[in-house]
Tab-separated table of C-alpha atoms in Angstrom:
chain	number	residue	atom	x	y	z
F	1	UNK	CA	120.307	-10.027	65.690
F	2	UNK	CA	121.607	-12.329	68.182
F	3	UNK	CA	124.894	-12.743	66.217
F	4	UNK	CA	124.720	-9.153	66.209
F	5	UNK	CA	124.346	-8.894	70.058
F	6	UNK	CA	127.220	-11.298	70.849
F	7	UNK	CA	129.834	-9.579	68.559
F	8	UNK	CA	128.597	-6.090	70.604
F	9	UNK	CA	129.213	-7.888	74.209
F	10	UNK	CA	133.142	-8.033	72.391
F	11	UNK	CA	133.463	-4.789	71.291
F	12	UNK	CA	131.844	-2.637	74.615
F	13	UNK	CA	132.975	0.607	75.349
F	14	UNK	CA	134.995	1.416	78.208
F	15	UNK	CA	131.795	2.889	80.018
F	16	UNK	CA	130.092	-0.080	79.057
F	17	UNK	CA	133.081	-2.553	80.446
F	18	UNK	CA	132.910	-0.353	83.733
F	19	UNK	CA	129.230	-0.488	83.998
F	20	UNK	CA	129.126	-4.282	83.575
F	21	UNK	CA	131.610	-4.634	86.500
F	22	UNK	CA	128.462	-3.257	88.576
F	23	UNK	CA	125.626	-5.378	87.343
F	24	UNK	CA	127.122	-8.767	86.261
F	25	UNK	CA	126.681	-11.604	88.901
F	26	UNK	CA	123.473	-10.027	90.733
F	27	UNK	CA	125.804	-7.364	92.070
F	28	UNK	CA	122.709	-4.926	92.224
F	29	UNK	CA	120.399	-7.707	93.096
F	30	UNK	CA	118.828	-8.846	90.048
F	31	UNK	CA	119.946	-10.308	86.795
F	32	UNK	CA	120.938	-8.253	83.839
F	33	UNK	CA	121.912	-9.297	80.473
F	34	UNK	CA	124.556	-7.188	78.431
F	35	UNK	CA	123.393	-6.465	74.532
F	36	UNK	CA	119.888	-7.815	75.371
F	37	UNK	CA	117.804	-8.273	72.198
F	38	UNK	CA	114.006	-7.015	72.452
F	39	UNK	CA	112.657	-7.003	69.009
F	40	UNK	CA	113.369	-5.203	66.875
F	41	UNK	CA	115.901	-3.597	69.201
F	42	UNK	CA	119.297	-4.360	71.264
F	43	UNK	CA	119.451	-3.058	74.851
F	44	UNK	CA	122.921	-2.299	76.364
F	45	UNK	CA	121.741	-3.796	79.894
F	46	UNK	CA	118.405	-5.388	80.471
F	47	UNK	CA	116.816	-6.775	83.781
F	48	UNK	CA	113.979	-8.826	82.452
F	49	UNK	CA	112.437	-9.424	85.781
F	50	UNK	CA	112.137	-5.570	86.119
F	51	UNK	CA	111.397	-4.632	82.655
F	52	UNK	CA	114.277	-2.104	83.213
F	53	UNK	CA	116.497	-1.356	80.580
F	54	UNK	CA	119.995	0.752	80.802
F	55	UNK	CA	121.644	2.422	77.939
F	56	UNK	CA	124.861	3.934	78.065
F	57	UNK	CA	124.862	7.295	75.698
F	58	UNK	CA	128.317	8.302	74.347
F	59	UNK	CA	128.780	11.432	72.533
F	60	UNK	CA	127.127	10.615	69.280
F	61	UNK	CA	123.777	10.446	71.225
F	62	UNK	CA	124.108	14.443	71.477
F	63	UNK	CA	123.226	14.513	67.953
F	64	UNK	CA	119.597	15.781	66.932
F	65	UNK	CA	119.116	13.080	64.277
F	66	UNK	CA	120.400	10.591	66.710
F	67	UNK	CA	118.391	11.781	69.760
F	68	UNK	CA	115.199	11.519	67.612
F	69	UNK	CA	116.294	7.928	66.836
F	70	UNK	CA	116.716	7.144	71.135
F	71	UNK	CA	113.617	8.919	71.752
F	72	UNK	CA	111.407	6.961	68.921
F	73	UNK	CA	112.880	3.434	69.950
F	74	UNK	CA	112.163	4.022	73.691
F	75	UNK	CA	108.959	5.281	73.021
F	76	UNK	CA	108.113	2.194	71.327
F	77	UNK	CA	109.709	-0.293	74.146
F	78	UNK	CA	108.182	1.604	76.704
F	79	UNK	CA	104.479	1.554	74.992
F	80	UNK	CA	104.599	-2.061	73.316
F	81	UNK	CA	106.810	-4.043	76.132
F	82	UNK	CA	106.359	-1.867	79.120
F	83	UNK	CA	110.001	-1.532	79.459
F	84	UNK	CA	111.289	1.296	81.682
F	85	UNK	CA	114.670	3.075	80.697
F	86	UNK	CA	117.626	4.722	82.711
F	87	UNK	CA	119.686	6.673	80.532
F	88	UNK	CA	123.415	7.177	81.458
F	89	UNK	CA	126.307	8.729	79.790
F	90	UNK	CA	129.700	7.822	79.381
F	91	UNK	CA	130.599	10.607	82.008
F	92	UNK	CA	128.279	9.206	84.451
F	93	UNK	CA	129.552	6.051	84.537
F	94	UNK	CA	133.115	6.488	84.090
F	95	UNK	CA	133.333	9.972	86.272
F	96	UNK	CA	130.747	9.539	88.848
F	97	UNK	CA	130.772	5.824	89.784
F	98	UNK	CA	129.087	6.339	93.219
F	99	UNK	CA	126.350	8.511	91.864
F	100	UNK	CA	125.546	6.139	88.986
F	101	UNK	CA	125.105	3.116	91.179
F	102	UNK	CA	122.852	5.044	93.415
F	103	UNK	CA	120.747	6.085	90.311
F	104	UNK	CA	120.871	2.572	89.359
F	105	UNK	CA	119.689	1.319	92.887
F	106	UNK	CA	116.842	3.687	93.008
F	107	UNK	CA	115.757	2.569	89.405
F	108	UNK	CA	115.260	-1.004	90.858
F	109	UNK	CA	113.544	0.284	93.571
F	110	UNK	CA	111.180	2.067	91.490
F	111	UNK	CA	107.647	-0.115	90.972
F	112	UNK	CA	106.906	-1.015	87.580
F	113	UNK	CA	103.763	-0.393	86.080
F	114	UNK	CA	101.891	-3.100	84.274
F	115	UNK	CA	100.360	-1.135	81.125
F	116	UNK	CA	100.376	-4.135	78.827
């Protein structure tokens, strides 16, 4: 799984590359990892300290089967690992970068609840 995550970091989408420029090197005040493994899943971006995952969804995520899989995966991680999610679209990241950064900063300020 870690090898797959390493490979995915090399093959990021344009939206993932753009978002990484916003998140890398503590630019939002916290540390994020790209393609972070949280078994049995891999998250696009993850801040362990705040248990916040940011997922960048392309058009494939508009498909009903993919939406169900995403919802199931998110529910498991929210319940079992108390991970919070911020879902962004490619268009959010590429066409509305200022608003996207504001949404990220707001999510970082939202207190996490300990449900474990």
